[in-house]
Coordinates of C-alpha atoms in Angstrom, one line a residue:
X217 CA -59.2 -2.5 31.3
X218 CA -60.3 -0.7 28.2
X219 CA -58.4 -0.9 24.9
X220 CA -57.4 2.8 25.2
X221 CA -55.8 2.3 28.7
X222 CA -54.0 -0.8 27.4
X223 CA -52.5 1.1 24.5
X224 CA -51.4 3.9 26.9
X225 CA -49.5 1.4 29.0
X226 CA -47.8 -0.1 26.0
X227 CA -46.7 3.4 24.7
X228 CA -45.5 4.3 28.2
X229 CA -43.3 1.2 28.5
X230 CA -42.0 1.7 25.0
X231 CA -40.7 5.1 25.9
X232 CA -38.9 3.6 28.8
X233 CA -36.8 1.5 26.4
X234 CA -36.3 4.1 23.8
X235 CA -35.3 7.1 25.9
X236 CA -31.7 7.1 27.1
X237 CA -30.8 6.5 30.8
X238 CA -30.7 9.4 33.2
X239 CA -28.0 12.0 32.7
X240 CA -26.6 10.9 36.1
X241 CA -25.5 7.6 34.6
X242 CA -21.7 7.7 34.2
X243 CA -19.5 6.1 31.5
X244 CA -18.4 3.2 33.8
X245 CA -22.0 2.2 34.5
X246 CA -22.8 2.0 30.8
X247 CA -19.7 0.0 29.9
X248 CA -20.3 -2.3 32.8
X249 CA -23.3 -3.7 30.9
X250 CA -21.3 -5.0 28.0
X251 CA -17.6 -5.1 28.8
X252 CA -17.6 -8.8 29.7
X253 CA -19.5 -9.9 26.5
X254 CA -17.8 -11.8 23.8
X255 CA -16.3 -10.1 20.7
X256 CA -18.9 -9.6 17.8
X257 CA -21.8 -9.9 20.2
X258 CA -24.3 -7.5 18.7
X259 CA -26.4 -7.4 21.9
X260 CA -23.8 -5.0 23.3
X261 CA -24.4 -2.4 20.6
X262 CA -27.5 -0.6 22.2
X263 CA -25.4 0.2 25.3
X264 CA -22.4 1.1 23.1
X265 CA -24.5 3.6 21.2
X266 CA -25.7 5.1 24.4
X267 CA -22.1 5.5 25.5
X268 CA -21.2 7.2 22.2
X269 CA -24.2 9.6 22.3
X270 CA -23.2 10.7 25.8
X271 CA -19.6 11.3 24.7
X272 CA -20.8 13.3 21.7
X273 CA -23.1 15.4 23.7
X274 CA -20.4 16.2 26.2
X275 CA -17.8 16.6 23.5
X276 CA -15.6 14.2 25.4
X277 CA -13.4 13.0 22.6
X278 CA -11.3 10.5 24.6
X279 CA -14.5 8.8 25.7
X280 CA -15.9 9.0 22.2
X281 CA -12.8 7.2 20.9
X282 CA -13.4 4.5 23.5
X283 CA -17.0 4.2 22.4
X284 CA -16.2 3.8 18.8
X285 CA -13.5 1.2 19.7
X286 CA -16.2 -0.7 21.6
X287 CA -18.5 -0.5 18.5
X288 CA -15.7 -2.0 16.4
X289 CA -15.2 -4.8 18.9
X290 CA -18.9 -5.8 19.1
X291 CA -20.1 -5.2 15.5
X292 CA -20.4 -8.6 13.8
X293 CA -20.3 -7.2 10.3
X294 CA -16.9 -6.3 8.8
X295 CA -18.2 -3.3 6.9
X296 CA -19.6 -1.8 10.1
X297 CA -16.3 -2.4 11.9
X298 CA -14.6 -0.3 9.2
X299 CA -17.2 2.5 9.5
X300 CA -16.7 2.6 13.3
X301 CA -12.9 2.5 12.8
X302 CA -13.1 5.6 10.6
X303 CA -15.2 7.3 13.2
X304 CA -12.6 6.4 15.8
X305 CA -9.9 8.2 13.8
X306 CA -12.1 11.3 13.3
X307 CA -12.8 11.5 17.0
X308 CA -9.1 11.0 17.9
X309 CA -8.0 13.8 15.5
X310 CA -10.4 16.1 17.2
X311 CA -8.9 15.2 20.6
X312 CA -5.4 16.3 19.3
X313 CA -4.0 13.5 21.5
X314 CA -1.2 11.6 19.7
X315 CA -1.8 8.5 21.8
X316 CA -5.4 8.3 20.8
X317 CA -4.6 9.1 17.2
X318 CA -2.0 6.3 17.1
X319 CA -4.5 3.9 18.7
X320 CA -7.2 4.8 16.2
X321 CA -4.9 4.2 13.2
X322 CA -3.7 1.0 14.7
X323 CA -7.3 -0.2 15.2
X324 CA -8.1 0.4 11.5
X325 CA -5.0 -1.3 10.4
X326 CA -5.9 -4.4 12.5
X327 CA -9.3 -4.6 10.7
X328 CA -7.6 -4.3 7.3
X329 CA -5.1 -7.0 8.3
X330 CA -7.2 -9.5 10.3
X331 CA -10.7 -9.1 8.7
X332 CA -9.8 -8.3 5.1
X333 CA -6.1 -9.4 4.7
X334 CA -5.5 -6.2 2.9
X335 CA -1.8 -5.9 3.7
X336 CA -1.2 -2.8 1.7
X337 CA -3.9 -0.8 3.5
X338 CA -3.1 -2.3 6.9
X339 CA 0.5 -1.3 6.6
X340 CA -0.4 2.3 5.7
X341 CA -2.4 2.5 8.9
X342 CA 0.3 0.8 11.0
X343 CA 2.9 3.3 9.8
X344 CA 0.6 6.2 10.7
X345 CA 0.2 4.7 14.1
X346 CA 4.0 4.3 14.4
X347 CA 4.5 7.9 13.5
X348 CA 2.1 9.2 16.2
X349 CA 3.4 6.8 18.8
X350 CA 7.1 7.8 18.4
X351 CA 7.2 10.1 21.4
X352 CA 4.5 8.5 23.5
X353 CA 5.0 7.7 27.2
X354 CA 2.5 4.8 26.8
X355 CA 4.8 1.8 26.6
X356 CA 1.9 -0.5 26.1
X357 CA 0.8 1.4 23.0
X358 CA 4.3 1.6 21.6
X359 CA 4.9 -2.2 22.0
X360 CA 1.4 -2.9 20.5
X361 CA 2.4 -1.0 17.4
X362 CA 5.7 -2.9 17.3
X363 CA 3.9 -6.2 17.6
X364 CA 1.7 -5.5 14.6
X365 CA 4.6 -4.3 12.5
X366 CA 6.4 -7.6 13.5
X367 CA 3.4 -9.6 12.3
X368 CA 3.5 -8.0 8.9
X369 CA 7.3 -8.7 8.7
X370 CA 6.7 -12.3 9.6
X371 CA 4.0 -12.7 6.9
X372 CA 6.5 -11.3 4.4
X373 CA 9.2 -13.7 5.4
X374 CA 11.5 -11.3 7.2
X375 CA 11.7 -13.6 10.2
X376 CA 14.9 -12.4 11.8
X377 CA 13.7 -8.8 11.7
X378 CA 10.3 -9.8 13.0
X379 CA 11.9 -11.7 15.9
X380 CA 13.8 -8.6 17.0
X381 CA 10.4 -6.8 17.4
X382 CA 8.7 -9.8 19.0
X383 CA 11.6 -10.4 21.5
X384 CA 11.3 -6.8 22.6
X385 CA 7.5 -7.1 22.9
X386 CA 7.9 -10.5 24.7
X387 CA 10.1 -9.0 27.4
X388 CA 7.8 -6.0 27.9
X389 CA 4.5 -7.9 28.0
X390 CA 5.9 -10.7 30.2
X391 CA 7.1 -8.1 32.8
X392 CA 3.8 -6.2 32.8
X393 CA 1.8 -9.4 33.1
X394 CA 3.5 -10.0 36.5
X395 CA 2.7 -6.6 37.9
X396 CA -0.2 -5.7 40.0
X397 CA -2.4 -3.9 37.5
X398 CA -6.0 -3.2 36.9
X399 CA -7.7 -6.4 35.7
X400 CA -8.2 -5.0 32.2
X401 CA -4.6 -3.9 31.9
X402 CA -3.4 -7.2 33.3
X403 CA -5.6 -9.1 30.7
X404 CA -4.3 -7.0 27.8
X405 CA -0.7 -7.4 28.7
X406 CA -1.1 -11.1 29.4
X407 CA -2.8 -11.5 26.0
X408 CA 0.0 -9.5 24.4
X409 CA 2.5 -11.9 26.0
X410 CA 0.7 -15.0 24.6
X411 CA 0.2 -13.5 21.2
X412 CA 3.9 -12.6 21.1
X413 CA 4.9 -16.1 22.1
X414 CA 2.8 -17.4 19.2
X415 CA 4.4 -15.2 16.7
X416 CA 7.9 -16.1 18.0
X417 CA 7.0 -19.8 17.4
X418 CA 6.0 -19.0 13.9
X419 CA 9.3 -17.2 13.2
X420 CA 11.5 -19.9 14.8
X421 CA 9.6 -22.7 12.8
X422 CA 10.1 -20.9 9.5
X423 CA 13.8 -20.3 10.4
X424 CA 14.1 -24.1 10.9
X425 CA 15.0 -23.6 14.6
X426 CA 12.6 -26.3 15.6
X427 CA 14.0 -27.0 19.1
X428 CA 13.4 -23.4 20.1
X429 CA 10.0 -23.3 18.6
X430 CA 9.0 -26.6 20.2
X431 CA 10.2 -25.4 23.6
X432 CA 8.1 -22.3 23.3
X433 CA 5.0 -24.4 22.3
X434 CA 5.3 -26.6 25.4
X435 CA 5.8 -23.6 27.7
X436 CA 2.8 -21.8 26.2
X437 CA 0.5 -24.8 26.5
X438 CA 1.5 -25.4 30.1
X439 CA 0.8 -21.8 31.0
X440 CA -2.7 -21.7 29.3
X441 CA -3.9 -25.0 30.5
X442 CA -7.7 -24.8 31.1
X443 CA -7.8 -21.0 30.7
X444 CA -11.1 -20.0 29.1
X445 CA -10.1 -16.3 28.9
X446 CA -7.4 -17.3 26.4
X447 CA -9.1 -19.9 24.3
X448 CA -8.0 -18.4 21.0
X449 CA -4.4 -18.1 22.1
X450 CA -4.5 -21.7 23.3
X451 CA -6.0 -22.6 19.9
X452 CA -2.9 -21.0 18.2
X453 CA -0.6 -22.9 20.5
X454 CA -2.3 -26.2 19.6
X455 CA -1.9 -25.2 16.0
X456 CA 1.8 -24.8 16.5
X457 CA 2.0 -28.1 18.4
X458 CA 0.3 -29.8 15.6
X459 CA 2.8 -28.4 13.1
X460 CA 5.6 -29.5 15.5
X461 CA 4.2 -33.1 15.5
X462 CA 3.9 -33.0 11.8
X463 CA 7.5 -31.9 11.5
X464 CA 8.5 -34.9 13.6
X465 CA 6.3 -37.2 11.4
X466 CA 4.0 -38.0 14.3
X467 CA 1.0 -37.7 12.1
X468 CA -1.6 -39.1 14.5
X469 CA -0.6 -36.6 17.2
X470 CA -0.5 -33.8 14.6
X471 CA -4.1 -34.6 13.6
X472 CA -5.3 -34.6 17.2
X473 CA -3.6 -31.2 18.0
X474 CA -4.6 -29.5 14.8
X475 CA -8.2 -30.5 15.4
X476 CA -8.1 -29.0 18.9
X477 CA -7.0 -25.7 17.4
X478 CA -9.8 -25.5 14.8
X479 CA -12.8 -24.4 16.8
X480 CA -11.3 -21.3 18.5
X481 CA -9.6 -20.3 15.2
X482 CA -12.8 -20.6 13.2
X483 CA -14.8 -18.9 15.9
X484 CA -12.4 -16.0 15.7
X485 CA -12.9 -16.0 11.9
X486 CA -9.2 -16.2 11.4
X487 CA -9.5 -17.8 8.0
X488 CA -5.7 -17.4 7.2
X489 CA -4.6 -19.7 10.1
X490 CA -7.6 -21.9 9.5
X491 CA -6.3 -22.6 6.0
X492 CA -2.9 -23.5 7.5
X493 CA -4.6 -26.0 9.8
X494 CA -6.6 -27.5 7.0
X495 CA -3.5 -27.8 4.8
X496 CA -1.5 -29.7 7.4
X497 CA -4.5 -31.9 8.3
X498 CA -4.6 -32.8 4.6
X499 CA -0.9 -33.6 4.6
X500 CA -1.1 -35.6 7.8
X501 CA -4.0 -37.8 6.4
X502 CA -2.2 -38.2 3.0
X503 CA -0.7 -41.6 3.7
X504 CA -3.7 -43.1 5.6
X505 CA -6.9 -41.6 4.2
X506 CA -6.6 -40.0 0.8
X507 CA -10.3 -39.1 0.6
X508 CA -10.1 -37.1 3.9
X509 CA -6.8 -35.6 2.9
X510 CA -8.2 -34.2 -0.3
X511 CA -11.3 -32.9 1.6
X512 CA -9.0 -30.7 3.7
X513 CA -7.1 -29.5 0.6
X514 CA -10.4 -28.5 -1.0
X515 CA -11.2 -26.5 2.2
X516 CA -8.1 -24.4 1.5
X517 CA -9.5 -23.8 -2.0
X518 CA -12.9 -22.8 -0.5
X519 CA -11.2 -20.2 1.7
X520 CA -9.3 -18.8 -1.2
X521 CA -12.5 -18.5 -3.3
X522 CA -14.3 -16.8 -0.4
X523 CA -11.6 -14.3 0.7
X524 CA -9.4 -14.1 -2.4
X525 CA -6.4 -14.5 -0.1
X526 CA -3.9 -17.3 0.5
X527 CA -0.7 -17.8 2.5
X528 CA 2.3 -19.0 0.4
X529 CA 2.7 -21.9 2.9
X530 CA -0.6 -23.6 1.8
X531 CA 0.1 -23.2 -2.0
X532 CA 1.0 -26.9 -2.0
X533 CA -2.7 -27.8 -1.6
X534 CA -3.2 -27.1 -5.3
X535 CA -0.2 -29.3 -6.3
X536 CA -1.8 -32.1 -4.3
X537 CA -5.2 -31.5 -5.9
X538 CA -3.7 -31.3 -9.4
X539 CA -1.8 -34.6 -8.9
X540 CA -4.8 -36.3 -7.5
X541 CA -7.0 -35.2 -10.5
X542 CA -4.3 -36.3 -12.9
X543 CA -4.1 -39.7 -11.2
X544 CA -7.9 -40.1 -11.3
X545 CA -7.8 -39.0 -15.0
X546 CA -10.3 -36.2 -14.2
X547 CA -9.4 -33.6 -16.9
X548 CA -12.1 -31.2 -15.7
X549 CA -10.8 -31.1 -12.1
X550 CA -7.2 -30.9 -13.2
X551 CA -7.9 -27.9 -15.5
X552 CA -9.9 -26.2 -12.6
X553 CA -7.1 -26.6 -10.0
X554 CA -4.4 -25.6 -12.6
X555 CA -6.4 -22.4 -13.2
X556 CA -6.8 -21.9 -9.5
X557 CA -3.1 -22.3 -9.0
X558 CA -2.4 -19.6 -11.6
X559 CA -4.8 -17.3 -9.6
X560 CA -3.1 -18.2 -6.4
X561 CA 0.4 -17.4 -7.7
X562 CA -0.9 -14.1 -9.1
X563 CA -2.4 -13.1 -5.7
X564 CA 0.7 -14.1 -3.8
X565 CA 3.0 -12.2 -6.1
X566 CA 0.8 -9.1 -6.0
X567 CA 0.4 -8.9 -2.2
X568 CA 3.9 -9.8 -1.1
X569 CA 5.8 -7.9 -3.8
X570 CA 4.1 -4.7 -2.8
X571 CA 4.5 -5.2 0.9
X572 CA 8.2 -6.2 0.6
X573 CA 9.0 -2.8 -1.0
X574 CA 6.6 -0.9 1.2
X575 CA 7.8 -2.0 4.6
X576 CA 11.5 -1.3 3.8
X577 CA 10.7 2.1 2.4
X578 CA 8.5 3.4 5.1
X579 CA 9.5 1.6 8.3
X580 CA 13.0 0.2 8.3
X581 CA 15.3 2.9 6.9
X582 CA 13.2 5.6 5.3
X583 CA 15.1 4.9 2.1
X584 CA 16.4 7.9 0.2
X585 CA 15.3 8.8 -3.3
X586 CA 18.0 6.8 -5.1
X587 CA 17.0 3.7 -3.2
X588 CA 13.4 4.4 -4.0
X589 CA 14.2 4.4 -7.7
X590 CA 16.1 1.2 -7.4
X591 CA 13.1 -0.5 -5.7
X592 CA 10.7 0.8 -8.3
X593 CA 12.8 -0.8 -11.0
X594 CA 13.0 -4.1 -9.1
X595 CA 9.2 -4.0 -8.6
X596 CA 8.7 -3.5 -12.3
X597 CA 11.1 -6.3 -13.1
X598 CA 9.1 -8.6 -10.8
X599 CA 5.8 -7.5 -12.4
X600 CA 7.2 -8.3 -15.9
X601 CA 8.5 -11.7 -14.6
X602 CA 5.1 -12.5 -13.2
X603 CA 3.4 -11.6 -16.5
X604 CA 5.8 -13.7 -18.5
X605 CA 5.4 -16.6 -16.0
X606 CA 1.6 -16.5 -16.4
X607 CA 1.8 -16.4 -20.2
X608 CA 4.2 -19.3 -20.3
X609 CA 2.1 -21.3 -17.9
X610 CA -1.0 -20.7 -20.0
X611 CA 0.9 -21.7 -23.1
X612 CA 2.1 -25.0 -21.6
X613 CA -1.4 -25.7 -20.2
X614 CA -2.8 -25.3 -23.7
X615 CA -0.1 -27.5 -25.1
X616 CA -0.8 -30.1 -22.5
X617 CA -4.5 -30.1 -23.4
X618 CA -3.8 -30.5 -27.1
X619 CA -1.4 -33.4 -26.5
X620 CA -3.9 -35.0 -24.1
X621 CA -6.7 -35.1 -26.7
X622 CA -4.3 -36.1 -29.5
X623 CA -3.1 -39.1 -27.4
X624 CA -6.7 -40.2 -26.8
X625 CA -7.4 -40.1 -30.5
X626 CA -4.3 -42.1 -31.3
X627 CA -5.2 -44.7 -28.7
X628 CA -8.6 -45.1 -30.2
X629 CA -7.3 -45.5 -33.8
X630 CA -4.6 -47.9 -32.6
X631 CA -7.3 -50.1 -30.9
X632 CA -9.4 -50.1 -34.1
X633 CA -6.5 -51.1 -36.2
X634 CA -5.5 -53.9 -33.8
X635 CA -9.1 -55.2 -34.1
X636 CA -8.8 -55.3 -37.9
X637 CA -5.4 -57.0 -37.7
X638 CA -6.6 -59.7 -35.2
X639 CA -10.1 -60.4 -36.7
X640 CA -10.2 -62.8 -39.7
X641 CA -13.4 -61.2 -40.9
X642 CA -11.8 -57.7 -40.8
X643 CA -8.3 -58.8 -42.0
X644 CA -6.5 -56.1 -44.0
X645 CA -6.0 -56.5 -47.7
X646 CA -3.7 -59.3 -48.5
X647 CA -5.3 -60.6 -51.7
X648 CA -7.6 -59.1 -54.2
X649 CA -10.7 -61.0 -53.3
X650 CA -10.7 -59.7 -49.7
X651 CA -10.6 -56.1 -50.8
X652 CA -13.4 -56.6 -53.3
X653 CA -16.6 -55.1 -51.8
X654 CA -18.8 -56.9 -54.4
X655 CA -18.3 -58.9 -57.5
X656 CA -19.2 -57.6 -60.9
X657 CA -22.9 -58.1 -61.3
X658 CA -23.4 -60.9 -63.9
X659 CA -26.0 -58.8 -65.5
X660 CA -23.8 -55.7 -65.6
X661 CA -21.9 -55.4 -68.9
X662 CA -18.1 -55.2 -68.8
X663 CA -15.7 -54.6 -71.7
X664 CA -13.8 -57.6 -70.3
X665 CA -14.9 -61.0 -71.1
X666 CA -15.4 -63.6 -68.3
X667 CA -12.2 -65.4 -69.4
X668 CA -10.2 -62.2 -69.3
X669 CA -11.5 -61.4 -65.8
X670 CA -10.7 -64.8 -64.5
X671 CA -7.2 -64.7 -66.0
X672 CA -6.5 -61.3 -64.5
X673 CA -7.9 -62.4 -61.1
X674 CA -5.6 -65.4 -61.0
X675 CA -2.5 -63.4 -62.1
X676 CA -3.2 -60.5 -59.6
X677 CA -3.8 -63.0 -56.8
X678 CA -0.4 -64.5 -57.5
X679 CA 1.1 -61.0 -57.7
X680 CA -0.4 -60.1 -54.3
X681 CA 0.5 -63.3 -52.5
X682 CA 4.0 -63.1 -53.9
X683 CA 4.4 -59.5 -52.6
X684 CA 5.2 -58.3 -56.0
X685 CA 3.8 -54.9 -55.1
X686 CA 6.8 -54.0 -52.9
X687 CA 9.1 -53.6 -55.9
X688 CA 10.2 -49.9 -55.9
X689 CA 9.2 -47.9 -59.0
X690 CA 6.4 -50.2 -60.0
X691 CA 4.0 -48.5 -62.5
X692 CA 0.7 -49.6 -64.1
X693 CA 2.5 -50.0 -67.4
X694 CA 5.2 -52.3 -65.9
X695 CA 2.6 -54.4 -64.1
X696 CA 0.5 -54.8 -67.2
X697 CA 3.5 -55.9 -69.1
X698 CA 4.4 -58.3 -66.3
X699 CA 0.9 -59.8 -66.3
X700 CA 0.8 -60.1 -70.1
X701 CA -2.0 -57.6 -70.7
X702 CA -2.3 -53.9 -71.4
X703 CA -2.8 -50.9 -69.1
X704 CA -6.4 -50.4 -70.3
X705 CA -7.5 -53.9 -69.4
X706 CA -5.6 -53.8 -66.1
X707 CA -7.0 -50.4 -65.1
X708 CA -10.5 -51.5 -66.0
X709 CA -10.3 -54.7 -64.0
X710 CA -8.9 -52.9 -60.9
X711 CA -11.6 -50.2 -61.1
X712 CA -14.4 -52.7 -61.5
X713 CA -13.3 -55.3 -59.0
X714 CA -11.2 -53.5 -56.5
X715 CA -13.3 -50.3 -56.5
X716 CA -10.2 -48.1 -56.5
X717 CA -7.7 -46.8 -59.0
X718 CA -4.3 -48.4 -59.7
X719 CA -2.3 -46.1 -57.4
X720 CA -4.7 -46.6 -54.4
X721 CA -4.7 -50.3 -55.1
X722 CA -0.9 -50.4 -54.9
X723 CA -0.8 -48.1 -51.9
X724 CA -3.4 -50.3 -50.0
X725 CA -1.3 -53.4 -50.6
X726 CA 1.9 -51.8 -49.5
X727 CA 0.5 -50.3 -46.3
X728 CA -1.3 -53.5 -45.4
X729 CA 2.0 -55.4 -45.9
X730 CA 4.1 -53.1 -43.8
X731 CA 1.4 -52.8 -41.1
X732 CA 1.3 -56.6 -40.8
X733 CA 5.1 -56.7 -40.5
X734 CA 5.2 -54.0 -37.8
X735 CA 2.5 -55.8 -35.8
X736 CA 3.9 -59.3 -36.1
X737 CA 7.6 -58.9 -36.2
X738 CA 9.1 -56.5 -33.5
X739 CA 12.4 -56.1 -35.3
X740 CA 10.6 -53.8 -37.7
X741 CA 9.6 -51.5 -34.8
X742 CA 13.2 -50.4 -34.6
X743 CA 13.4 -49.4 -38.4
X744 CA 13.4 -45.8 -39.4
X745 CA 10.5 -44.4 -41.3
X746 CA 12.7 -44.2 -44.4
X747 CA 13.6 -47.8 -44.1
X748 CA 10.0 -48.9 -43.7
X749 CA 9.0 -46.9 -46.7
X750 CA 11.7 -48.6 -48.8
X751 CA 10.7 -52.0 -47.4
X752 CA 7.2 -51.7 -48.9
X753 CA 8.3 -50.0 -52.1
X754 CA 7.3 -46.4 -51.4
X755 CA 9.7 -43.8 -52.7
X756 CA 9.7 -41.2 -49.9
X757 CA 9.3 -40.9 -46.2
X758 CA 6.6 -38.2 -46.5
X759 CA 4.5 -40.1 -49.0
X760 CA 4.7 -43.2 -46.9
X761 CA 3.7 -41.4 -43.7
X762 CA 0.8 -39.6 -45.4
X763 CA -0.5 -42.8 -47.0
X764 CA -0.1 -44.8 -43.8
X765 CA -2.2 -42.1 -42.0
X766 CA -4.8 -41.9 -44.7
X767 CA -5.4 -45.7 -44.7
X768 CA -4.9 -46.6 -41.0
X769 CA -5.9 -43.3 -39.4
X770 CA -2.7 -43.1 -37.4
X771 CA 0.9 -42.0 -38.1
X772 CA 3.5 -44.8 -38.4
X773 CA 5.6 -43.3 -35.6
X774 CA 2.5 -43.3 -33.3
X775 CA 1.6 -46.9 -34.3
X776 CA 5.2 -48.0 -33.5
X777 CA 5.2 -46.2 -30.2
X778 CA 1.8 -47.7 -29.1
X779 CA 2.9 -51.2 -30.3
X780 CA 6.1 -50.9 -28.2
X781 CA 4.2 -49.8 -25.2
X782 CA 1.8 -52.8 -25.7
X783 CA 4.6 -55.3 -26.0
X784 CA 6.4 -53.9 -23.0
X785 CA 3.3 -54.3 -20.9
X786 CA 3.0 -58.0 -21.7

């Protein structure tokens, strides 16, 4: 076979793949190729596009709506799902069929809700769907819209109102699931029944009606035993059972059930419920395996970082992570999770504040203009409260950081001071010779004779050991007179031998004296600062505190506190 003939065969077979099937091929034949494939399976898309092109060509808008809905189902990328959802709406509007229009808006709302967790946008689409389905004869569509509105109410915390909608849907779907219907209709109604059961469990659990919730869990699991067609729904039921076991403090059973729920929930990319499962796995492991517990709490944080969404129920993950970081003295982690918690509170407040006002205004009562004004004022009040809360939290966080570092510095200075107090070689000034850094060089000339220096050394040593320096109001003139010399000689001797001036010399002696008393005699730890100042001869509280800090590197009140803590720990 020549190369030319080979190329001709390749081109011929290529056209077989690229050209659409014969015009005789009907819609059922095309859909039969992919209708049993799993959700998000992109291999279905070539046939789906063929279906869409056929509907476009024939201007069959009901079929075109179905084609775009199929494209939404099998597209793995969320942005493509949204594009096909918009196309579904356009096609439905051209059909002028209210049921199709309602279905299209509902589908777009589901994408906003399930894939993006954009409640505001999802609710807008649900309300449009509700509007177009008001007078429909399609009971399945009507109850499907009610179901999704109930889900939003449940997320917002209006569990009683959500239960009313779910109860109505439950009765309808249960009845339809027992009828002899087309397999697709039977599957959709049965799935609606199981999903409604799940949402009822959620509501009853949040209303603390645990007996009812537990009963529904057991019923649902018994009905879906070994049913591959409802793997996701069964995953949700295991999730509910795990929460039930956690509520009963059966943590081992809770862990087992929650783990069974994870795979189908993760496969469905339901990150919201996945975060709930991770949260309760973390709480279940808390008493037996702290490392594993924290690992699940950090998974909640990972979901929040990826999707910028979080359920109020799992907010406690951050409190657990902050407490663990504080316990492990990891300032970096504690600051990170504190900041994350501020972001979490901001997101929760924003999402749920809007939806609370929105759902009451547009679905429940179509509130009149005066009620609308009242809700707007309330919304503004909540916004102001949220801003104030964030500012105050940031302020206290900064205050905490400042106090933390200050306490570390105090501890360091206290330890250094204790080392000086306990080490003979570093003993604080008690007599003049210990303070002297070097003797007067013999070769260095001094205005004082050797006899004068020795005499002053002896007298000052006696002055120091006798604690003469604690006398209040002692001046250089008074001390010189007391020692039988003049102020000039006394000042010269102190400057040359103590390497400080008279005031600092006196201050060193007084602070060394009172520090030794505080460290060795615990009764002085109960003295006021004023009493301690008077005890060592210093005239005022402020002068005493400043001088103590200058010499010891720590405030007297902090030294007293740390010394008390140390003694209590012995």
